[in-house]
Amino acid sequence: MKVRAHAPGRVNLIGDHTDYMGGLVLPMAVDRGTTVTGERGGDVVRLVSADEAGEAVVALDVDEPAAAEPRWARHVAGVVWALRPREGFDGEVATTLPLGAGLSSSTALEVAVALAVGYDGARLEFASALQRAEQAATGVPCGLMDQLVIIGGVAGHALLIDCASLETAPVPIPDEVDVVIAHSGQRRELGLSAYAERRAQCEAAEAVVGPLRAASRAEVEAIADPLLRRRARHVVSENERVRDFAAALSSGDPETAGALMDESHRSLAEDFDCSTPKLDELVARLRGTPGVLGARLTGAGWGGCVVALARAGATVDGRRVRAVGAASVLRW
Ligand code: GLA
Protein backbone atom coordinates (compact mmCIF):
# COMPACT_ATOMS: atom_id res chain seq x y z
CA MET A 1 0.00 0.00 0.00
CA LYS A 2 1.32 3.44 -0.99
CA VAL A 3 0.97 6.23 1.54
CA ARG A 4 1.36 9.98 1.35
CA ALA A 5 1.22 11.98 4.59
CA HIS A 6 1.38 15.75 4.68
CA ALA A 7 1.84 17.99 7.71
CA PRO A 8 1.81 21.79 7.54
CA GLY A 9 4.31 23.98 9.35
CA ARG A 10 2.97 26.69 11.62
CA VAL A 11 3.51 30.33 12.30
CA ASN A 12 2.72 31.65 15.73
CA LEU A 13 0.91 35.00 15.47
CA ILE A 14 1.36 35.78 19.16
CA GLY A 15 2.02 33.96 22.45
CA ASP A 16 5.59 32.69 22.59
CA HIS A 17 7.25 31.02 25.57
CA THR A 18 3.86 30.68 27.20
CA ASP A 19 2.75 27.17 26.18
CA TYR A 20 5.04 25.29 28.59
CA MET A 21 3.79 27.50 31.43
CA GLY A 22 0.11 26.64 30.82
CA GLY A 23 -0.49 29.92 28.99
CA LEU A 24 -2.22 31.11 25.83
CA VAL A 25 -0.96 30.87 22.23
CA LEU A 26 -2.38 31.78 18.81
CA PRO A 27 -0.63 29.87 16.02
CA MET A 28 -1.91 28.95 12.56
CA ALA A 29 -1.02 26.02 10.31
CA VAL A 30 0.41 27.36 7.02
CA ASP A 31 0.48 26.45 3.35
CA ARG A 32 4.05 25.20 3.50
CA GLY A 33 4.84 21.83 4.99
CA THR A 34 6.43 18.43 4.94
CA THR A 35 5.36 15.37 2.93
CA VAL A 36 6.34 11.76 3.53
CA THR A 37 5.65 9.33 0.69
CA GLY A 38 6.31 5.59 0.58
CA GLU A 39 5.15 2.14 1.54
CA ARG A 40 4.47 0.44 4.86
CA GLY A 41 6.11 -2.87 5.75
CA GLY A 42 9.33 -4.42 7.08
CA ASP A 43 10.86 -3.92 10.49
CA VAL A 44 12.64 -0.57 10.08
CA VAL A 45 11.50 2.92 9.19
CA ARG A 46 13.81 4.01 6.38
CA LEU A 47 13.60 7.51 4.92
CA VAL A 48 15.67 9.64 2.60
CA SER A 49 15.18 13.38 2.44
CA ALA A 50 15.19 15.73 -0.53
CA ASP A 51 16.42 18.49 1.80
CA GLU A 52 18.82 16.90 4.27
CA ALA A 53 21.82 14.64 3.84
CA GLY A 54 22.00 10.97 4.75
CA GLU A 55 19.41 8.32 5.37
CA ALA A 56 17.28 7.73 8.46
CA VAL A 57 17.14 4.03 9.32
CA VAL A 58 15.25 3.41 12.56
CA ALA A 59 14.54 0.01 14.10
CA LEU A 60 11.00 -0.43 15.45
CA ASP A 61 12.43 -1.13 18.92
CA VAL A 62 14.73 1.94 18.97
CA ASP A 63 15.45 2.96 22.56
CA GLU A 64 17.65 6.06 22.31
CA PRO A 65 16.22 8.48 19.75
CA ALA A 66 18.71 11.23 20.67
CA ALA A 67 21.61 9.03 19.53
CA ALA A 68 20.32 8.52 15.96
CA GLU A 69 22.38 9.81 13.05
CA PRO A 70 22.18 11.88 10.88
CA ARG A 71 20.65 14.48 13.19
CA TRP A 72 17.36 14.76 11.32
CA ALA A 73 16.87 11.01 11.88
CA ARG A 74 16.42 11.76 15.61
CA HIS A 75 12.96 13.14 14.88
CA VAL A 76 12.04 9.99 12.98
CA ALA A 77 13.47 7.87 15.81
CA GLY A 78 11.55 9.93 18.40
CA VAL A 79 8.27 9.17 16.63
CA VAL A 80 9.01 5.43 16.37
CA TRP A 81 10.06 5.38 20.03
CA ALA A 82 6.91 7.21 21.19
CA LEU A 83 4.36 5.44 18.98
CA ARG A 84 5.84 1.96 18.48
CA PRO A 85 4.24 1.30 15.07
CA ARG A 86 3.62 -2.38 14.25
CA GLU A 87 5.28 -2.22 10.85
CA GLY A 88 8.10 -0.29 9.26
CA PHE A 89 8.10 2.11 6.33
CA ASP A 90 10.23 2.83 3.29
CA GLY A 91 10.01 6.21 1.62
CA GLU A 92 11.10 9.78 1.24
CA VAL A 93 10.62 13.18 2.83
CA ALA A 94 10.30 16.52 1.08
CA THR A 95 9.57 19.89 2.64
CA THR A 96 8.70 23.41 1.56
CA LEU A 97 9.53 24.74 5.04
CA PRO A 98 12.80 26.46 5.88
CA LEU A 99 14.58 24.19 8.40
CA GLY A 100 15.37 25.39 11.92
CA ALA A 101 13.57 28.67 11.28
CA GLY A 102 10.82 28.87 13.91
CA LEU A 103 8.10 27.46 11.61
CA SER A 104 8.06 24.04 13.28
CA SER A 105 9.77 22.04 10.57
CA SER A 106 10.66 19.36 13.12
CA THR A 107 7.09 18.87 14.37
CA ALA A 108 5.82 18.84 10.76
CA LEU A 109 8.29 16.03 10.03
CA GLU A 110 7.23 14.15 13.17
CA VAL A 111 3.51 14.45 12.42
CA ALA A 112 4.00 13.37 8.78
CA VAL A 113 6.08 10.36 9.86
CA ALA A 114 3.49 9.39 12.50
CA LEU A 115 0.65 9.47 9.95
CA ALA A 116 2.78 7.66 7.37
CA VAL A 117 3.44 4.76 9.75
CA GLY A 118 -0.28 4.50 10.47
CA TYR A 119 -0.87 6.32 13.76
CA ASP A 120 -4.53 7.26 14.13
CA GLY A 121 -5.01 8.16 17.78
CA ALA A 122 -7.22 10.97 19.08
CA ARG A 123 -5.94 14.53 18.78
CA LEU A 124 -4.76 15.20 22.33
CA GLU A 125 -3.20 11.79 22.74
CA PHE A 126 -1.45 12.23 19.38
CA ALA A 127 -0.13 15.68 20.32
CA SER A 128 1.21 14.50 23.70
CA ALA A 129 2.86 11.45 22.14
CA LEU A 130 4.65 13.70 19.66
CA GLN A 131 5.65 16.13 22.41
CA ARG A 132 7.38 13.16 24.09
CA ALA A 133 8.92 12.26 20.71
CA GLU A 134 10.36 15.77 20.24
CA GLN A 135 11.63 15.92 23.82
CA ALA A 136 13.29 12.50 23.51
CA ALA A 137 14.80 13.39 20.13
CA THR A 138 16.23 16.79 21.06
CA GLY A 139 16.26 17.07 24.85
CA VAL A 140 14.33 20.35 24.51
CA PRO A 141 11.50 20.58 27.10
CA CYS A 142 9.04 21.96 24.52
CA GLY A 143 5.37 22.71 25.08
CA LEU A 144 2.37 21.45 23.09
CA MET A 145 1.60 24.39 20.79
CA ASP A 146 3.23 23.07 17.62
CA GLN A 147 1.74 19.59 17.82
CA LEU A 148 -1.77 20.84 18.62
CA VAL A 149 -1.97 23.31 15.72
CA ILE A 150 -0.39 20.99 13.16
CA ILE A 151 -2.74 18.18 14.15
CA GLY A 152 -5.78 20.42 14.71
CA GLY A 153 -5.43 23.43 12.37
CA VAL A 154 -8.54 24.89 10.72
CA ALA A 155 -8.33 26.44 7.22
CA GLY A 156 -8.69 30.22 7.22
CA HIS A 157 -8.23 30.38 11.01
CA ALA A 158 -5.59 30.71 13.67
CA LEU A 159 -6.09 28.48 16.72
CA LEU A 160 -6.41 30.02 20.17
CA ILE A 161 -5.03 27.35 22.50
CA ASP A 162 -5.33 27.41 26.25
CA CYS A 163 -2.33 25.30 27.25
CA ALA A 164 -3.74 24.76 30.76
CA SER A 165 -7.13 23.29 29.79
CA LEU A 166 -5.95 22.29 26.28
CA GLU A 167 -9.14 23.78 24.87
CA THR A 168 -8.84 25.22 21.37
CA ALA A 169 -10.95 27.84 19.57
CA PRO A 170 -10.53 28.77 15.89
CA VAL A 171 -10.12 32.53 15.30
CA PRO A 172 -10.87 33.63 11.70
CA ILE A 173 -8.12 35.51 9.85
CA PRO A 174 -10.03 38.45 8.31
CA ASP A 175 -9.79 39.04 4.55
CA GLU A 176 -8.49 42.56 5.11
CA VAL A 177 -5.13 41.34 6.47
CA ASP A 178 -2.21 39.31 5.16
CA VAL A 179 0.11 37.27 7.35
CA VAL A 180 3.66 37.59 6.05
CA ILE A 181 6.78 35.75 7.19
CA ALA A 182 10.37 36.80 6.57
CA HIS A 183 13.47 34.76 7.34
CA SER A 184 16.39 36.37 9.16
CA GLY A 185 18.74 33.83 7.59
CA GLN A 186 19.83 32.71 11.06
CA ARG A 187 19.25 28.96 11.45
CA ARG A 188 19.13 27.79 15.04
CA GLU A 189 18.81 24.53 16.90
CA LEU A 190 16.74 24.73 20.07
CA GLY A 191 18.77 22.03 21.79
CA LEU A 192 21.71 24.41 21.68
CA SER A 193 19.73 27.47 22.69
CA ALA A 194 18.76 28.76 26.12
CA TYR A 195 15.22 27.35 25.77
CA ALA A 196 15.59 24.88 28.65
CA GLU A 197 17.20 27.54 30.83
CA ARG A 198 14.33 29.96 30.15
CA ARG A 199 11.78 27.31 31.09
CA ALA A 200 13.67 26.61 34.31
CA GLN A 201 13.71 30.35 35.12
CA CYS A 202 9.94 30.56 34.59
CA GLU A 203 9.49 27.58 36.90
CA ALA A 204 11.70 29.26 39.49
CA ALA A 205 9.47 32.34 39.25
CA GLU A 206 6.43 30.11 39.81
CA ALA A 207 8.02 28.76 42.96
CA VAL A 208 7.85 32.36 44.25
CA VAL A 209 4.44 33.60 43.00
CA GLY A 210 2.50 30.43 42.14
CA PRO A 211 1.23 29.53 38.64
CA LEU A 212 2.17 32.31 36.20
CA ARG A 213 -1.11 31.71 34.40
CA ALA A 214 -2.95 33.05 37.43
CA ALA A 215 -0.39 35.63 38.59
CA SER A 216 -1.16 39.36 38.35
CA ARG A 217 1.24 41.96 36.99
CA ALA A 218 1.57 43.38 40.52
CA GLU A 219 2.56 39.98 41.94
CA VAL A 220 5.18 39.59 39.24
CA GLU A 221 6.60 43.05 39.88
CA ALA A 222 7.09 42.04 43.52
CA ILE A 223 9.49 39.18 42.64
CA ALA A 224 12.80 40.14 44.24
CA ASP A 225 15.16 38.55 41.72
CA PRO A 226 15.34 40.94 38.73
CA LEU A 227 16.00 38.20 36.18
CA LEU A 228 13.12 36.00 37.30
CA ARG A 229 10.92 39.10 37.47
CA ARG A 230 11.59 39.89 33.81
CA ARG A 231 10.98 36.31 32.68
CA ALA A 232 7.69 36.14 34.59
CA ARG A 233 6.68 39.60 33.36
CA HIS A 234 7.01 38.39 29.78
CA VAL A 235 4.85 35.31 30.35
CA VAL A 236 2.11 37.12 32.26
CA SER A 237 1.94 40.08 29.86
CA GLU A 238 2.12 37.81 26.79
CA ASN A 239 -0.92 35.84 27.99
CA GLU A 240 -2.85 39.12 28.18
CA ARG A 241 -1.68 40.10 24.71
CA VAL A 242 -2.83 36.81 23.19
CA ARG A 243 -6.32 37.33 24.58
CA ASP A 244 -6.40 40.97 23.42
CA PHE A 245 -5.03 40.08 19.99
CA ALA A 246 -7.71 37.42 19.39
CA ALA A 247 -10.38 39.91 20.48
CA ALA A 248 -8.96 42.67 18.23
CA LEU A 249 -8.81 40.39 15.21
CA SER A 250 -12.37 39.17 15.80
CA SER A 251 -13.76 42.67 16.26
CA GLY A 252 -12.30 44.11 13.05
CA ASP A 253 -9.48 46.06 14.71
CA PRO A 254 -6.28 44.83 13.04
CA GLU A 255 -4.41 48.01 14.05
CA THR A 256 -4.67 47.04 17.70
CA ALA A 257 -3.65 43.48 16.82
CA GLY A 258 -0.55 44.84 15.04
CA ALA A 259 0.39 47.05 17.98
CA LEU A 260 0.15 44.00 20.28
CA MET A 261 2.59 42.12 18.03
CA ASP A 262 5.06 45.01 18.33
CA GLU A 263 4.65 44.93 22.09
CA SER A 264 5.14 41.14 22.11
CA HIS A 265 8.42 41.48 20.25
CA ARG A 266 9.63 44.11 22.69
CA SER A 267 8.79 41.83 25.59
CA LEU A 268 10.50 38.80 24.00
CA ALA A 269 13.59 40.92 23.28
CA GLU A 270 13.86 42.86 26.54
CA ASP A 271 12.27 40.65 29.20
CA PHE A 272 12.83 37.20 27.71
CA ASP A 273 16.14 37.86 25.94
CA CYS A 274 15.37 35.55 23.02
CA SER A 275 15.75 37.96 20.13
CA THR A 276 18.92 38.71 18.16
CA PRO A 277 20.17 41.91 16.48
CA LYS A 278 19.19 40.41 13.10
CA LEU A 279 15.66 39.66 14.24
CA ASP A 280 15.33 43.16 15.76
CA GLU A 281 16.55 44.71 12.54
CA LEU A 282 14.16 42.66 10.40
CA VAL A 283 11.23 43.50 12.66
CA ALA A 284 12.14 47.22 12.48
CA ARG A 285 12.43 47.06 8.68
CA LEU A 286 9.03 45.39 8.34
CA ARG A 287 7.40 47.87 10.69
CA GLY A 288 8.73 50.70 8.54
CA THR A 289 7.02 49.21 5.46
CA PRO A 290 3.77 50.95 4.46
CA GLY A 291 0.77 48.72 5.16
CA VAL A 292 2.49 46.70 7.91
CA LEU A 293 0.47 46.83 11.13
CA GLY A 294 2.89 44.99 13.41
CA ALA A 295 5.76 42.49 13.44
CA ARG A 296 7.47 40.15 15.89
CA LEU A 297 9.78 37.19 16.08
CA THR A 298 7.85 33.91 15.91
CA GLY A 299 8.51 30.60 17.64
CA ALA A 300 11.29 30.29 20.16
CA GLY A 301 13.53 33.03 18.73
CA TRP A 302 17.36 33.18 18.73
CA GLY A 303 17.10 33.31 14.92
CA GLY A 304 14.63 32.01 12.37
CA CYS A 305 11.61 33.90 11.10
CA VAL A 306 9.61 36.96 11.98
CA VAL A 307 5.88 37.32 11.31
CA ALA A 308 4.12 40.50 10.23
CA LEU A 309 0.47 41.46 10.01
CA ALA A 310 -0.18 43.69 6.99
CA ARG A 311 -3.11 45.22 5.16
CA ALA A 312 -4.22 42.82 2.43
CA GLY A 313 -2.29 43.39 -0.77
CA ALA A 314 0.46 45.55 0.80
CA THR A 315 3.88 44.99 -0.78
CA VAL A 316 5.95 43.48 1.98
CA ASP A 317 9.39 41.94 1.64
CA GLY A 318 8.54 38.40 2.73
CA ARG A 319 6.24 35.51 1.94
CA ARG A 320 2.52 35.69 2.43
CA VAL A 321 1.18 32.56 4.13
CA ARG A 322 -2.39 31.29 4.32
CA ALA A 323 -3.98 29.36 7.16
CA VAL A 324 -4.61 25.76 6.16
CA GLY A 325 -6.28 22.76 7.79
CA ALA A 326 -4.69 19.93 9.75
CA ALA A 327 -2.18 17.29 8.67
CA SER A 328 -3.64 14.45 6.62
CA VAL A 329 -2.80 11.10 5.06
CA LEU A 330 -3.76 9.44 1.76
CA ARG A 331 -3.53 5.71 0.96
CA TRP A 332 -3.84 4.04 -2.40
C1 GLA B 1 9.11 26.02 20.23
C2 GLA B 1 8.44 24.95 21.10
C3 GLA B 1 7.02 25.37 21.47
C4 GLA B 1 6.99 26.77 22.07
C5 GLA B 1 7.79 27.76 21.20
C6 GLA B 1 7.92 29.11 21.85
O1 GLA B 1 8.45 26.11 19.00
O2 GLA B 1 8.40 23.73 20.41
O3 GLA B 1 6.46 24.43 22.35
O4 GLA B 1 7.45 26.77 23.38
O5 GLA B 1 9.08 27.27 20.91
O6 GLA B 1 6.68 29.70 21.99
XYZ file of C-alpha atoms and ligand atoms in Angstrom:
344
model
C 0.000 0.000 0.000
C 1.323 3.443 -0.993
C 0.966 6.225 1.538
C 1.359 9.982 1.352
C 1.216 11.978 4.594
C 1.383 15.755 4.677
C 1.843 17.993 7.715
C 1.810 21.790 7.543
C 4.311 23.983 9.351
C 2.969 26.687 11.624
C 3.512 30.332 12.300
C 2.719 31.647 15.732
C 0.912 34.996 15.469
C 1.357 35.779 19.161
C 2.018 33.960 22.451
C 5.589 32.687 22.590
C 7.248 31.022 25.573
C 3.857 30.682 27.204
C 2.753 27.166 26.184
C 5.035 25.288 28.589
C 3.785 27.497 31.430
C 0.113 26.636 30.820
C -0.486 29.916 28.992
C -2.219 31.106 25.827
C -0.957 30.870 22.229
C -2.382 31.779 18.808
C -0.627 29.869 16.022
C -1.912 28.953 12.563
C -1.016 26.023 10.308
C 0.415 27.362 7.023
C 0.477 26.449 3.352
C 4.045 25.200 3.503
C 4.845 21.833 4.993
C 6.432 18.429 4.938
C 5.356 15.374 2.935
C 6.341 11.762 3.526
C 5.645 9.326 0.688
C 6.313 5.590 0.582
C 5.153 2.136 1.537
C 4.471 0.445 4.858
C 6.112 -2.870 5.746
C 9.334 -4.417 7.082
C 10.864 -3.915 10.493
C 12.635 -0.569 10.082
C 11.503 2.924 9.185
C 13.809 4.011 6.382
C 13.595 7.514 4.918
C 15.674 9.643 2.596
C 15.184 13.384 2.438
C 15.188 15.735 -0.525
C 16.423 18.494 1.795
C 18.821 16.897 4.271
C 21.823 14.642 3.838
C 21.998 10.972 4.754
C 19.407 8.322 5.373
C 17.280 7.726 8.459
C 17.136 4.027 9.322
C 15.252 3.413 12.557
C 14.544 0.013 14.104
C 11.003 -0.425 15.449
C 12.427 -1.126 18.918
C 14.732 1.942 18.966
C 15.446 2.959 22.560
C 17.646 6.056 22.308
C 16.225 8.480 19.747
C 18.710 11.226 20.669
C 21.608 9.028 19.534
C 20.315 8.519 15.964
C 22.384 9.813 13.046
C 22.177 11.883 10.883
C 20.654 14.479 13.186
C 17.358 14.760 11.323
C 16.865 11.006 11.884
C 16.424 11.763 15.609
C 12.961 13.142 14.879
C 12.044 9.993 12.982
C 13.467 7.868 15.812
C 11.546 9.931 18.396
C 8.267 9.167 16.629
C 9.013 5.430 16.372
C 10.058 5.378 20.032
C 6.913 7.214 21.193
C 4.363 5.436 18.977
C 5.844 1.962 18.482
C 4.242 1.302 15.072
C 3.619 -2.380 14.253
C 5.280 -2.217 10.854
C 8.097 -0.292 9.261
C 8.105 2.109 6.331
C 10.230 2.826 3.293
C 10.008 6.206 1.616
C 11.099 9.780 1.237
C 10.617 13.176 2.827
C 10.300 16.521 1.080
C 9.566 19.886 2.640
C 8.705 23.413 1.560
C 9.529 24.739 5.042
C 12.801 26.457 5.879
C 14.580 24.193 8.396
C 15.373 25.393 11.915
C 13.569 28.674 11.283
C 10.821 28.869 13.906
C 8.100 27.460 11.613
C 8.057 24.045 13.283
C 9.773 22.042 10.566
C 10.658 19.356 13.116
C 7.090 18.873 14.369
C 5.819 18.844 10.763
C 8.291 16.030 10.034
C 7.231 14.147 13.167
C 3.508 14.453 12.418
C 4.000 13.375 8.782
C 6.077 10.357 9.857
C 3.495 9.394 12.495
C 0.650 9.468 9.955
C 2.782 7.659 7.374
C 3.440 4.756 9.749
C -0.284 4.496 10.472
C -0.865 6.317 13.763
C -4.531 7.258 14.130
C -5.008 8.164 17.785
C -7.217 10.973 19.079
C -5.940 14.528 18.780
C -4.759 15.196 22.333
C -3.196 11.793 22.744
C -1.450 12.234 19.378
C -0.127 15.683 20.318
C 1.206 14.504 23.700
C 2.864 11.445 22.141
C 4.655 13.705 19.665
C 5.653 16.127 22.408
C 7.378 13.163 24.091
C 8.917 12.262 20.713
C 10.358 15.767 20.241
C 11.631 15.916 23.820
C 13.289 12.504 23.514
C 14.804 13.387 20.127
C 16.226 16.792 21.062
C 16.265 17.075 24.845
C 14.327 20.354 24.514
C 11.499 20.584 27.104
C 9.042 21.957 24.524
C 5.365 22.708 25.084
C 2.372 21.447 23.085
C 1.604 24.386 20.787
C 3.231 23.073 17.615
C 1.740 19.588 17.823
C -1.769 20.844 18.617
C -1.972 23.307 15.721
C -0.386 20.985 13.158
C -2.745 18.181 14.151
C -5.782 20.422 14.706
C -5.429 23.428 12.373
C -8.545 24.892 10.723
C -8.328 26.440 7.221
C -8.686 30.223 7.225
C -8.229 30.383 11.008
C -5.589 30.709 13.674
C -6.091 28.482 16.718
C -6.407 30.020 20.166
C -5.034 27.351 22.502
C -5.325 27.412 26.255
C -2.330 25.302 27.254
C -3.736 24.765 30.761
C -7.127 23.290 29.792
C -5.948 22.291 26.277
C -9.143 23.781 24.870
C -8.843 25.225 21.368
C -10.950 27.836 19.573
C -10.530 28.768 15.888
C -10.121 32.526 15.302
C -10.868 33.629 11.696
C -8.123 35.512 9.850
C -10.028 38.449 8.314
C -9.793 39.043 4.554
C -8.490 42.559 5.113
C -5.133 41.339 6.468
C -2.212 39.313 5.163
C 0.113 37.266 7.348
C 3.664 37.587 6.047
C 6.781 35.749 7.189
C 10.371 36.797 6.568
C 13.474 34.762 7.336
C 16.392 36.367 9.163
C 18.742 33.830 7.588
C 19.827 32.705 11.064
C 19.245 28.963 11.452
C 19.127 27.787 15.043
C 18.806 24.533 16.899
C 16.744 24.731 20.068
C 18.767 22.032 21.787
C 21.707 24.408 21.681
C 19.726 27.474 22.690
C 18.760 28.759 26.121
C 15.221 27.350 25.772
C 15.592 24.876 28.652
C 17.203 27.542 30.832
C 14.331 29.960 30.152
C 11.778 27.314 31.086
C 13.669 26.608 34.313
C 13.705 30.352 35.123
C 9.940 30.564 34.593
C 9.491 27.583 36.902
C 11.703 29.259 39.495
C 9.473 32.344 39.255
C 6.427 30.108 39.805
C 8.016 28.763 42.955
C 7.846 32.359 44.245
C 4.442 33.597 43.004
C 2.501 30.434 42.139
C 1.231 29.535 38.644
C 2.167 32.307 36.201
C -1.109 31.712 34.397
C -2.946 33.047 37.434
C -0.387 35.633 38.593
C -1.160 39.357 38.345
C 1.236 41.957 36.988
C 1.567 43.378 40.517
C 2.559 39.979 41.937
C 5.178 39.589 39.236
C 6.605 43.052 39.880
C 7.094 42.037 43.524
C 9.487 39.179 42.640
C 12.799 40.138 44.244
C 15.158 38.545 41.721
C 15.340 40.936 38.733
C 16.003 38.197 36.184
C 13.115 35.996 37.302
C 10.919 39.102 37.473
C 11.594 39.892 33.809
C 10.984 36.309 32.679
C 7.695 36.141 34.586
C 6.680 39.600 33.358
C 7.007 38.394 29.775
C 4.852 35.313 30.354
C 2.108 37.121 32.259
C 1.940 40.079 29.860
C 2.122 37.810 26.792
C -0.920 35.843 27.986
C -2.855 39.123 28.179
C -1.679 40.098 24.708
C -2.832 36.809 23.187
C -6.324 37.332 24.577
C -6.397 40.970 23.425
C -5.025 40.080 19.990
C -7.709 37.423 19.389
C -10.378 39.912 20.482
C -8.963 42.668 18.235
C -8.813 40.386 15.205
C -12.366 39.173 15.801
C -13.763 42.673 16.257
C -12.298 44.108 13.046
C -9.479 46.055 14.712
C -6.278 44.826 13.039
C -4.406 48.015 14.047
C -4.666 47.035 17.702
C -3.646 43.481 16.820
C -0.550 44.839 15.038
C 0.387 47.046 17.984
C 0.149 44.000 20.282
C 2.588 42.125 18.027
C 5.065 45.009 18.328
C 4.653 44.925 22.093
C 5.140 41.145 22.115
C 8.416 41.477 20.247
C 9.629 44.110 22.689
C 8.791 41.826 25.595
C 10.504 38.800 23.999
C 13.588 40.919 23.275
C 13.859 42.860 26.540
C 12.267 40.651 29.197
C 12.831 37.196 27.713
C 16.145 37.857 25.937
C 15.367 35.546 23.020
C 15.749 37.963 20.135
C 18.919 38.710 18.158
C 20.173 41.911 16.479
C 19.194 40.411 13.101
C 15.659 39.661 14.241
C 15.325 43.156 15.762
C 16.547 44.712 12.536
C 14.160 42.657 10.398
C 11.226 43.499 12.662
C 12.137 47.216 12.478
C 12.428 47.062 8.677
C 9.034 45.393 8.341
C 7.404 47.871 10.686
C 8.734 50.697 8.538
C 7.022 49.207 5.459
C 3.774 50.948 4.456
C 0.766 48.717 5.158
C 2.492 46.703 7.910
C 0.466 46.835 11.135
C 2.891 44.988 13.411
C 5.756 42.493 13.444
C 7.466 40.150 15.887
C 9.780 37.185 16.079
C 7.848 33.913 15.912
C 8.506 30.604 17.643
C 11.286 30.286 20.158
C 13.532 33.027 18.732
C 17.355 33.182 18.733
C 17.097 33.306 14.921
C 14.633 32.006 12.368
C 11.611 33.901 11.102
C 9.608 36.960 11.980
C 5.885 37.320 11.308
C 4.122 40.502 10.234
C 0.471 41.463 10.008
C -0.175 43.685 6.989
C -3.111 45.222 5.160
C -4.219 42.823 2.433
C -2.285 43.388 -0.772
C 0.464 45.545 0.800
C 3.875 44.993 -0.782
C 5.945 43.477 1.982
C 9.388 41.936 1.638
C 8.543 38.400 2.732
C 6.237 35.509 1.936
C 2.515 35.692 2.426
C 1.183 32.557 4.131
C -2.392 31.290 4.322
C -3.979 29.361 7.157
C -4.605 25.759 6.162
C -6.276 22.764 7.790
C -4.691 19.932 9.750
C -2.178 17.292 8.673
C -3.641 14.447 6.616
C -2.799 11.097 5.063
C -3.762 9.436 1.762
C -3.534 5.712 0.958
C -3.843 4.042 -2.401
C 9.107 26.023 20.234
C 8.437 24.952 21.096
C 7.017 25.369 21.466
C 6.987 26.773 22.066
C 7.790 27.760 21.200
C 7.923 29.114 21.852
O 8.454 26.107 19.001
O 8.398 23.725 20.413
O 6.459 24.426 22.353
O 7.451 26.766 23.384
O 9.080 27.269 20.906
O 6.685 29.704 21.987
